[in-house]
Coordinates of C-alpha atoms and ligand atoms in Angstrom, one line a residue:
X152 CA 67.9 144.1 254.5
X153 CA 69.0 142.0 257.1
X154 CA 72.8 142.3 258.1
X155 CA 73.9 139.0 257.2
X156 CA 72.5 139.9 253.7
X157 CA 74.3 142.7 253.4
X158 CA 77.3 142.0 254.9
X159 CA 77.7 139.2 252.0
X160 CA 76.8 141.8 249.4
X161 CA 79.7 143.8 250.7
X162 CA 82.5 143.9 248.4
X163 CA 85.0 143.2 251.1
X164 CA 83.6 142.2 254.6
X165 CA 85.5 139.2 255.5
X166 CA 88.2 140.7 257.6
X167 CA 86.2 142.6 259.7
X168 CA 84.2 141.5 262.6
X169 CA 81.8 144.3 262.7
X170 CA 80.3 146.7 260.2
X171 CA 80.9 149.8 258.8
X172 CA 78.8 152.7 261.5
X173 CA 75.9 154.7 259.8
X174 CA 77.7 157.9 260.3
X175 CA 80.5 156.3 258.5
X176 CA 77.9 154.7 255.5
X177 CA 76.8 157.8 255.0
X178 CA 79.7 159.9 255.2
X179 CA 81.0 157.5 252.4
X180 CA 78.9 156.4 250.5
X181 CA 78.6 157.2 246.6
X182 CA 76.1 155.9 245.0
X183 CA 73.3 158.9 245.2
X184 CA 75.9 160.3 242.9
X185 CA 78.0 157.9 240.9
X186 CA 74.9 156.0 240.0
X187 CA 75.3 158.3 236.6
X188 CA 77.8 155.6 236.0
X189 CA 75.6 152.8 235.6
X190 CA 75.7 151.9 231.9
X191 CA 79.6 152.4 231.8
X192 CA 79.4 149.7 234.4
X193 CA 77.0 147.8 232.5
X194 CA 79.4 148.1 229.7
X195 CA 82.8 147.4 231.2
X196 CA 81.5 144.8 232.8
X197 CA 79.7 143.1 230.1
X198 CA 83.0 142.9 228.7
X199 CA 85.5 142.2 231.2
X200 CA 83.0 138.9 231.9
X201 CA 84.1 138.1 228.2
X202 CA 88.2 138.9 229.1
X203 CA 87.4 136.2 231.6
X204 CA 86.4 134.2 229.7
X205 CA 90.0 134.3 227.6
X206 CA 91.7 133.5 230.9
X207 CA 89.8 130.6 231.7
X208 CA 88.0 131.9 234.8
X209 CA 84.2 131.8 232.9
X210 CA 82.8 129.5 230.3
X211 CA 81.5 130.8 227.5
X212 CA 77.7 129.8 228.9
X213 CA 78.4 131.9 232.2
X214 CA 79.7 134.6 229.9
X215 CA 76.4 135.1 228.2
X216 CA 74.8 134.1 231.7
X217 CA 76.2 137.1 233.1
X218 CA 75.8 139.4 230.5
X219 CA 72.1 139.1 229.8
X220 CA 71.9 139.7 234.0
X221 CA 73.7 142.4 233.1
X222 CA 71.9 143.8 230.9
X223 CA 68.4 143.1 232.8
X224 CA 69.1 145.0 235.9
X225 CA 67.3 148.4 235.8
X226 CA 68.8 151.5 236.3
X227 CA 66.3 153.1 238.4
X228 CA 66.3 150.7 240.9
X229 CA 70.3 152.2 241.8
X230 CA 68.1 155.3 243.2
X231 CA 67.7 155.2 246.5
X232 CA 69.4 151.7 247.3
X233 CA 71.3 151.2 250.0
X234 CA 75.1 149.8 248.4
X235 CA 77.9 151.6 248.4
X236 CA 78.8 152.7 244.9
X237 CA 77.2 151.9 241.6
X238 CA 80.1 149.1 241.3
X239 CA 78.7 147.5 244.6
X240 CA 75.7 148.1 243.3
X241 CA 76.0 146.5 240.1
X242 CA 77.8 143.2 241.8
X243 CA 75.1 142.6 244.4
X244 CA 72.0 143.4 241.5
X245 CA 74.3 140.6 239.1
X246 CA 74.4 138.3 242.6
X247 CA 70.8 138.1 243.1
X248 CA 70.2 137.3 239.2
X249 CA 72.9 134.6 239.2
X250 CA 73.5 133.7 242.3
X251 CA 77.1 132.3 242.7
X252 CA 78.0 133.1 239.5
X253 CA 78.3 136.3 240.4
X254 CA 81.1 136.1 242.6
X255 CA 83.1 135.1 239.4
X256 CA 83.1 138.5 237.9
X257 CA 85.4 140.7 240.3
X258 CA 88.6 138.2 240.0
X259 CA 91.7 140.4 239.2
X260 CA 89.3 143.5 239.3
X261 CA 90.0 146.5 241.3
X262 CA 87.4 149.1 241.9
X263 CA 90.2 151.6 241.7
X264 CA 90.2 150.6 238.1
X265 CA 86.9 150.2 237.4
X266 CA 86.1 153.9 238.4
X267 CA 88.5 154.9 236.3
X268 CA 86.7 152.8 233.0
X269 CA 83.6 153.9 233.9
X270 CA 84.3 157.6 234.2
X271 CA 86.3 157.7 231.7
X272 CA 83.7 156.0 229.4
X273 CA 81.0 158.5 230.6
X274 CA 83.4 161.6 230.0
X275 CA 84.0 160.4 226.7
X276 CA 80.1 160.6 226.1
X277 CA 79.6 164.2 227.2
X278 CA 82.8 165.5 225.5
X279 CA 81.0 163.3 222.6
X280 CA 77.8 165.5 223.4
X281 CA 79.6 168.8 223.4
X282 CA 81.8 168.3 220.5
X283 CA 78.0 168.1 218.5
X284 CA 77.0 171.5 220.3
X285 CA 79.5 173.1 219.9
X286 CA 79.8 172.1 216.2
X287 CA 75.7 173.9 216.4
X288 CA 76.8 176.6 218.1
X289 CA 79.6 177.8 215.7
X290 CA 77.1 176.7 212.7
X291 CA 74.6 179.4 214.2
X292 CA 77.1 182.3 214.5
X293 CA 78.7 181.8 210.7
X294 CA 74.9 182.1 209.9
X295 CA 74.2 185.4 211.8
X296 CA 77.8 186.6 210.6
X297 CA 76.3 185.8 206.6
X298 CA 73.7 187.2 207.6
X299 CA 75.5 190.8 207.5
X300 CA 78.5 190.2 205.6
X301 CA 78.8 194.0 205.8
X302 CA 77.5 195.5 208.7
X303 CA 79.6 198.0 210.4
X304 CA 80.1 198.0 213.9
X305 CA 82.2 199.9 216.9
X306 CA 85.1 197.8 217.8
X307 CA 86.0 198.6 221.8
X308 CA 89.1 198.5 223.7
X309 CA 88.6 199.3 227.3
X310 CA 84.9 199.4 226.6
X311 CA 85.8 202.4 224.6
X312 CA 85.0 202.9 220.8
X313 CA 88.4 202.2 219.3
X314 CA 88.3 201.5 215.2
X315 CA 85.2 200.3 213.0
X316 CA 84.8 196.7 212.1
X317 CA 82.1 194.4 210.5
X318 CA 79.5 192.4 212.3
X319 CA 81.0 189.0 210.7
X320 CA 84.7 190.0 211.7
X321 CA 83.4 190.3 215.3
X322 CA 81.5 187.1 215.1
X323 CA 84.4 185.5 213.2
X324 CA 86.7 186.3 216.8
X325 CA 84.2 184.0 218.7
X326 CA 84.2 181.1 215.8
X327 CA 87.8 181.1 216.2
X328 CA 87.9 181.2 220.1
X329 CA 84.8 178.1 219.8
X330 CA 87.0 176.1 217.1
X331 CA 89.7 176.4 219.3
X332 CA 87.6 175.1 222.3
X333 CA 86.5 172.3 219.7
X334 CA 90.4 171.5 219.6
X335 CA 90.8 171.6 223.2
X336 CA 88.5 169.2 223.8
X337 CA 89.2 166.8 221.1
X338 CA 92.3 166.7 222.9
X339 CA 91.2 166.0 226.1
X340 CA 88.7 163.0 224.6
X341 CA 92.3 161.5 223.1
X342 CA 93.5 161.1 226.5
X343 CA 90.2 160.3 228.4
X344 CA 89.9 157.4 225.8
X345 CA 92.8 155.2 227.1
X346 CA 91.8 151.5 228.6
X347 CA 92.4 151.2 232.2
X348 CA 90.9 147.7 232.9
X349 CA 93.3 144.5 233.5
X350 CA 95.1 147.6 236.1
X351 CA 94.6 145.9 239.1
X352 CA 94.4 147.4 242.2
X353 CA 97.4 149.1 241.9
X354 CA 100.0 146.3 240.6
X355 CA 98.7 145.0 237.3
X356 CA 96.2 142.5 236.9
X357 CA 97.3 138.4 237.9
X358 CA 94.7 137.1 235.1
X359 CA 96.3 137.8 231.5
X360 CA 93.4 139.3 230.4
X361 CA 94.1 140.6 226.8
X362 CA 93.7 144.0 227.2
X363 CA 93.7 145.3 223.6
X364 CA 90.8 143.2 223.0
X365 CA 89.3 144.8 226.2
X366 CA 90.0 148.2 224.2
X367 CA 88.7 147.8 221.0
X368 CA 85.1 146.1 222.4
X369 CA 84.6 149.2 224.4
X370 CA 85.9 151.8 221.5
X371 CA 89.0 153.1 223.7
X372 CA 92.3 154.4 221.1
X373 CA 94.6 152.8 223.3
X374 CA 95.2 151.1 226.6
X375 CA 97.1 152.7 229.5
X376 CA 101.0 151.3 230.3
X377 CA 101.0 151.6 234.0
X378 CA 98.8 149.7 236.8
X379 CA 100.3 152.6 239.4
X380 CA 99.1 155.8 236.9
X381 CA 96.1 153.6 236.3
X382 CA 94.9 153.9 240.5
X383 CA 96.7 157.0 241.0
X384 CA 96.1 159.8 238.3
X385 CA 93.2 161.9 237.3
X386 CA 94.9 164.1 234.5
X387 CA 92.7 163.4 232.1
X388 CA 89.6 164.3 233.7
X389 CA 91.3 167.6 234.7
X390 CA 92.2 168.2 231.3
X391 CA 88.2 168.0 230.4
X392 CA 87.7 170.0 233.0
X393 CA 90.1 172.8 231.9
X394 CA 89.0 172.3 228.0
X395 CA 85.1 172.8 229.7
X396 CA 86.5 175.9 231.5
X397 CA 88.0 177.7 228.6
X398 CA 84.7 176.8 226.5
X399 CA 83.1 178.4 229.1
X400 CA 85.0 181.4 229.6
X401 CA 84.6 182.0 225.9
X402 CA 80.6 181.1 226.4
X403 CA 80.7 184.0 229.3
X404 CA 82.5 186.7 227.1
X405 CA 80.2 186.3 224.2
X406 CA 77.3 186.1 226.9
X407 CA 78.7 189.4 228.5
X408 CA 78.8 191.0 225.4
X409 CA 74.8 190.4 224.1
X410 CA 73.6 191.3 227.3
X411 CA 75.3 194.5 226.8
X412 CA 74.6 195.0 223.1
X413 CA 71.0 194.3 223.7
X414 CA 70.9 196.8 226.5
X415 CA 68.4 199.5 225.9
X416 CA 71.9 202.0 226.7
X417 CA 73.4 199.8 223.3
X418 CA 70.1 198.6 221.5
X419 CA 72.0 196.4 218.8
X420 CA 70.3 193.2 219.4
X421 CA 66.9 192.2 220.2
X422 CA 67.2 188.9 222.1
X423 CA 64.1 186.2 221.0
X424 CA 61.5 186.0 223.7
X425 CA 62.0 182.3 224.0
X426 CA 65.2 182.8 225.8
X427 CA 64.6 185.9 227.8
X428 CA 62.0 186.5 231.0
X429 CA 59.9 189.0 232.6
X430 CA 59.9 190.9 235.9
X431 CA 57.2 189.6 238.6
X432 CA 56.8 193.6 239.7
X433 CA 57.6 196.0 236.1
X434 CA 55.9 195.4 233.5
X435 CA 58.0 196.3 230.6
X436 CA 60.9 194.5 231.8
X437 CA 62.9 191.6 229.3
X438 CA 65.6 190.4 230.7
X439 CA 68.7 188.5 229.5
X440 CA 68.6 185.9 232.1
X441 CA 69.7 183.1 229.6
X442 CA 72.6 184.8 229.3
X443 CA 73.4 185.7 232.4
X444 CA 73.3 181.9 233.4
X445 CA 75.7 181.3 231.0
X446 CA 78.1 183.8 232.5
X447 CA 76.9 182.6 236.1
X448 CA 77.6 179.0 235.6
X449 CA 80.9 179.3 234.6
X450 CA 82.5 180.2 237.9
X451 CA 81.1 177.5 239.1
X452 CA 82.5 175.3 236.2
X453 CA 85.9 176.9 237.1
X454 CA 85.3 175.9 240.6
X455 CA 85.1 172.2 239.4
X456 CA 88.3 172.5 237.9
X457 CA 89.7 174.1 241.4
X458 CA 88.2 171.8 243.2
X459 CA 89.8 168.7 241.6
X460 CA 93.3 170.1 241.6
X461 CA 93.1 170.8 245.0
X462 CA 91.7 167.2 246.0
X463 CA 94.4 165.4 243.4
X464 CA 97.6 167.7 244.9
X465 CA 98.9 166.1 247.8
X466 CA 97.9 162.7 247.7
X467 CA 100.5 159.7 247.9
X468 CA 100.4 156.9 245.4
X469 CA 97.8 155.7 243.8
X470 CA 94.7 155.3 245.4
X471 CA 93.5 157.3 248.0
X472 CA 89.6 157.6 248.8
X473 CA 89.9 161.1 248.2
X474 CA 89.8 160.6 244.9
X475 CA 86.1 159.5 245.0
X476 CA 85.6 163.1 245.3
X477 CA 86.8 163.7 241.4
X478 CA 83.1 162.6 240.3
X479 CA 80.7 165.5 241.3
X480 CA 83.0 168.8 240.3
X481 CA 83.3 166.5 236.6
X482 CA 79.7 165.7 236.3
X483 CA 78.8 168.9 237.4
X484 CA 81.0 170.6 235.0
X485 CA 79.7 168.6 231.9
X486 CA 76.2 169.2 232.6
X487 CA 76.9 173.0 233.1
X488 CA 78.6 172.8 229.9
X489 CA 76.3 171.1 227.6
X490 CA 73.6 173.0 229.1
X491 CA 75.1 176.3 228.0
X492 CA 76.5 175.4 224.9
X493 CA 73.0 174.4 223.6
X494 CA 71.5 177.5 225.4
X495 CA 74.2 179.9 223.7
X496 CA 73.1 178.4 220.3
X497 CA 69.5 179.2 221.1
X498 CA 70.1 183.0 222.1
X499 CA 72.0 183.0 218.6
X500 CA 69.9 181.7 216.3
X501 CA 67.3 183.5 217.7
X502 CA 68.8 187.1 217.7
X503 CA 68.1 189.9 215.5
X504 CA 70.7 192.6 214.4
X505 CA 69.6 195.9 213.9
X506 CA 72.5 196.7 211.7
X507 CA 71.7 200.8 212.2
X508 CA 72.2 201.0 215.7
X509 CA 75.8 200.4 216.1
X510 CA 76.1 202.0 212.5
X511 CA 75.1 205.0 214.2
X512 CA 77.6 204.3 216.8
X513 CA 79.9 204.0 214.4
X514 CA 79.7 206.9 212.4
X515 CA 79.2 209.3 215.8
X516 CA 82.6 208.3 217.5
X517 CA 86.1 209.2 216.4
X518 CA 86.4 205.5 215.4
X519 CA 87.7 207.0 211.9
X520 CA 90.8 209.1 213.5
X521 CA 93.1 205.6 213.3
X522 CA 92.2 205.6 209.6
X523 CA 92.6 209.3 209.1
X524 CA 96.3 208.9 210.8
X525 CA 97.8 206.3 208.6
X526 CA 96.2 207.8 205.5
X527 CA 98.4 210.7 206.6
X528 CA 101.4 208.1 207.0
X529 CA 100.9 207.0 203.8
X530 CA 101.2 210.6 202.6
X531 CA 104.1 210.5 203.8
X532 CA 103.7 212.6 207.2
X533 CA 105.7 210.7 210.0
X534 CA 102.9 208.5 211.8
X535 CA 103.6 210.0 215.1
X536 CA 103.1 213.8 213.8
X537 CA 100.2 212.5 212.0
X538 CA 98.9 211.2 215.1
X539 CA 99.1 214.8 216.8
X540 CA 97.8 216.2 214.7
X541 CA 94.5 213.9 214.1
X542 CA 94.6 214.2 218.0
X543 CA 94.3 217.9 217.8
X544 CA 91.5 217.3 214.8
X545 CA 89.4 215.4 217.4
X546 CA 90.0 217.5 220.4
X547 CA 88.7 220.7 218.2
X548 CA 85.6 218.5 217.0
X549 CA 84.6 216.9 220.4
X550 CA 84.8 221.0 221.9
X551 CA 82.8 222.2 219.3
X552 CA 80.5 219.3 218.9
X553 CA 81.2 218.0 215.4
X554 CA 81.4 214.3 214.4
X555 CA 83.3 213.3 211.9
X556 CA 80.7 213.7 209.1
X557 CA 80.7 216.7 209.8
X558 CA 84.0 217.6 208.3
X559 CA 84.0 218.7 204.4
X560 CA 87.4 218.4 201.9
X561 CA 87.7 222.4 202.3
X562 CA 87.1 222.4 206.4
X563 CA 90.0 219.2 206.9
X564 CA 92.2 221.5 204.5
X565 CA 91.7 225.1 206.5
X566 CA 92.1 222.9 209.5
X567 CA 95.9 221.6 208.5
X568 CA 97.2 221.9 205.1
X569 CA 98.5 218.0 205.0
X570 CA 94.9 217.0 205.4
X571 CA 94.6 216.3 201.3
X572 CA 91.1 216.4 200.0
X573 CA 91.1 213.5 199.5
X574 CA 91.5 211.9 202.9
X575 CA 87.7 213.5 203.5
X576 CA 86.1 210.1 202.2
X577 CA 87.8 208.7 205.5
X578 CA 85.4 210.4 207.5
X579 CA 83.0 207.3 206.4
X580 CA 83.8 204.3 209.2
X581 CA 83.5 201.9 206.3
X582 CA 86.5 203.8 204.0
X583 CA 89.3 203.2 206.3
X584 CA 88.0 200.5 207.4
X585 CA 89.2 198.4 203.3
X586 CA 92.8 199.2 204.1
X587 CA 92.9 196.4 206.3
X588 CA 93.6 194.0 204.2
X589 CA 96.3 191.6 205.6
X590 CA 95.0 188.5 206.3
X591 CA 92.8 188.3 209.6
X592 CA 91.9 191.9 209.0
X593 CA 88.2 193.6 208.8
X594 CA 88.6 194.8 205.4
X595 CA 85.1 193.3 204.1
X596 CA 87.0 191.7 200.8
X597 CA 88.9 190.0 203.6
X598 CA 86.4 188.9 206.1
X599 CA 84.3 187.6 203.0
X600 CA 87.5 185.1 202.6
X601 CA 87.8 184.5 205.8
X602 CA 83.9 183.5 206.0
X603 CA 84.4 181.0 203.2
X604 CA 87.3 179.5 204.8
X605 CA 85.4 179.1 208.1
X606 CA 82.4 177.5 206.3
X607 CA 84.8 175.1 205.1
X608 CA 86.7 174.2 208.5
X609 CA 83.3 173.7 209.8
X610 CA 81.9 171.2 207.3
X611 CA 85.4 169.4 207.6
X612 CA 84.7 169.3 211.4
Ligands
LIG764 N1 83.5 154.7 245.1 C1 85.0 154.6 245.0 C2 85.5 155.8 244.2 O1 84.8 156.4 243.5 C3 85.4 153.4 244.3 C4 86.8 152.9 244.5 C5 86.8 152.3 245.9 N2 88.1 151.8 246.1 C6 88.6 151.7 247.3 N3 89.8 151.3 247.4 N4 87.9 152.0 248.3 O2 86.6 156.2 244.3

């Protein structure tokens, strides 16, 4: 393109008397990546050429001039061209379809505002996008969770078998943790979906355009009350990218956790082949890789959210060019998202218990001794002597080998008189396991409630 040509596609060349240097172009430029905003721009355009109209500054026939050249440009042809951004993009692409007309469409507009619309309107699309999968992903886990209403696993504290608990109530702890992250982001949509345009620069827009209307064409809850915020501000996108890190750091636990309990050392799970992969060099390797992407790419997703702070934390109002660098970390972090979200449902849906394995587990560890100690307490031995003494009960049985099953009414009784015959039936993980009853407990009477309740939440959704 010849300089003269470009120089008049150039959003604001008349005050200079030479152009911008190469190194300096491509230092700056933005398009290679902002380009993902083209139909936002599309959009926001397409109806800011309409708020023009309301002003006065476009007929009603340049209007739908503009627009259908609006809507004719192609997307690809933003990859690879030369512009600056997708918004110099757009305006040059408009220019060569309508020639003068084009010039029209900028007047009152800022691109400081216009980056805002448009991210905020792509935002609002993949918090859209993860909203549905995480919707799947908690649909997938109720059904693995009804799957064993009653399946008995070791619950761990320090990685240490602590106290029994179903196989629903475990899954149940990452429905909550997911509806939460549902929450979270539902929040952050509310205040990504607030109407920037008719901003300005920085100082409110000179053309009265109505800016209600503005909203409600483009689906926006509400418009924003201050041209300065408007230019300067990026909270909302850093509260999508903290709602996408805590997502993620729940996706990471729950993927930590399956590629542990499908370890040969735990053998629980058997992970579906679909989302697992082979070793180029041993043969009988299967590998969790799909988690372990999930749990990789969410440091980086945390990065994003670092990396945004940082770049928002020390800059004077409003606008600063620094701020161009908000776009990659919040692309970045929505693609990471949506990608594992609809990953994590996959290595759900596509898991198999074996119920007996951590069963085993169950019954072989001294998971039953909590159970044993308050049955004691209920007797009416002081909880911290009963404690001692099921202490003592263990340390005797992990010396001499024995598990818990092990122990008959008559053995419990020689061992210490307060152990009633009664209290042998404890020695079952899935005895001790009913007196836990108060609501958000494992008892299974309780975590059958709890399952109907979170069915219900989740149609309500
Ligand atoms: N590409 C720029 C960005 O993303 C657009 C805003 C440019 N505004 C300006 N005053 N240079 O931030």
């Amino acid at each position: 393109m010849s300089t003269e040509k470009k120089d008049a596609l150039k959003l604001w060349g008349g005050r200079f008397e030479s152009g911008p240097s190469d190194v300096f172009e491509r230092f700056s430029f933005s398009l290679h990546f902002d380009r993902k905003l083209f139909q936002a721009d599309i959009l926001g355009s397409q109806a800011y050429a309409r708020a023009l109209a309301g002003v006065g500054i476009l007929k009603a026939d340049e209007v739908q001039t503009i627009c259908d050249a609006l809507s004719r440009i192609p997307e690809e042809d933003a990859e690879g061209a030369d512009d600056e951004d997708i918004h110099t993009f757009v305006i040059a692409r408009l220019k060569e379809l309508t020639g003068e007309l084009a010039d029209k469409i900028h007047t009152g507009r800022s691109r400081n505002e216009q980056v805002s619309l448009d991210t905020r309107l792509w935002v609002r699309g993949e918090i859209n996008r993860a909203l549905e999968l995480l919707t799947l992903l908690m649909t997938v886990l109720l059904e693995s969770a009804e799957a064993h209403p009653e399946a008995v696993i070791p619950g761990y504290t320090h990685l240490r078998r602590a106290q029994p608990v179903t196989w629903a109530h475990y899954i149940l702890a990452y429905f909550e943790m997911f509806s939460r992250d549902y929450e979270r982001l539902s929040q952050a949509r509310k205040r990504v979906n607030v109407m920037p345009l008719g901003s300005g620069a920085l100082a409110g827009s000179g053309f009265p355009v109505d800016r209600e209307a503005l909203a409600q064409e483009l689906g926006f809850d509400a418009i924003t009350y201050n041209s300065l915020d408007v230019s300067a501000d990026r909270d909302w996108a850093l509260d999508f990218l903290y709602a996408a890190s805590v997502t993620m750091l729940h996706l990471s636990r729950l993927a930590e956790d399956w590629i542990l309990y499908s370890s040969e050392e735990f053998g629980w799970l058997e992970l579906g082949d679909g989302v697992t992969s082979g070793s180029s060099l041993m043969p009988q390797k299967k590998n969790p890789d799909s988690l372990e992407l999930i749990r990789g790419k969410t440091g980086r997703v945390f990065g994003d959210l670092t990396a945004l702070f940082v770049t928002m934390k020390g800059l004077p109002m409003t606008y600063n060019r620094d701020m161009q660098e908000d776009k990659e970390p919040v692309f970045d972090a929505a693609a990471q998202l949506n990608g594992a979200l609809e990953m994590a449902a996959l290595v759900v849906r596509t898991s198999v218990l074996k119920p007996e394995v951590p069963r085993q587990a169950a019954d072989e560890g001294w998971l039953v001794a909590t159970d044993l100690a308050e049955e004691l307490a209920r007797s009416g031995v002081p909880f911290h002597q009963a404690h001692q003494l099921v202490g003592r009960l263990v340390l005797d049985s992990v010396k001499s080998g024995k598990k818990p099953g092990d122990w008959t009414a008559e053995s419990l009784a020689a061992f210490d008189a307060r152990l009633k015959p009664e209290m042998a039936r404890l020695m079952d993980p899935s005895e001790g396991m009913k007196t836990r009853t108060a609501p958000g407990g494992t008892a299974p009477e309780t975590v059958r409630k709890a399952l109907n309740a979170a069915r219900k939440r989740l149609e309500s959704m």
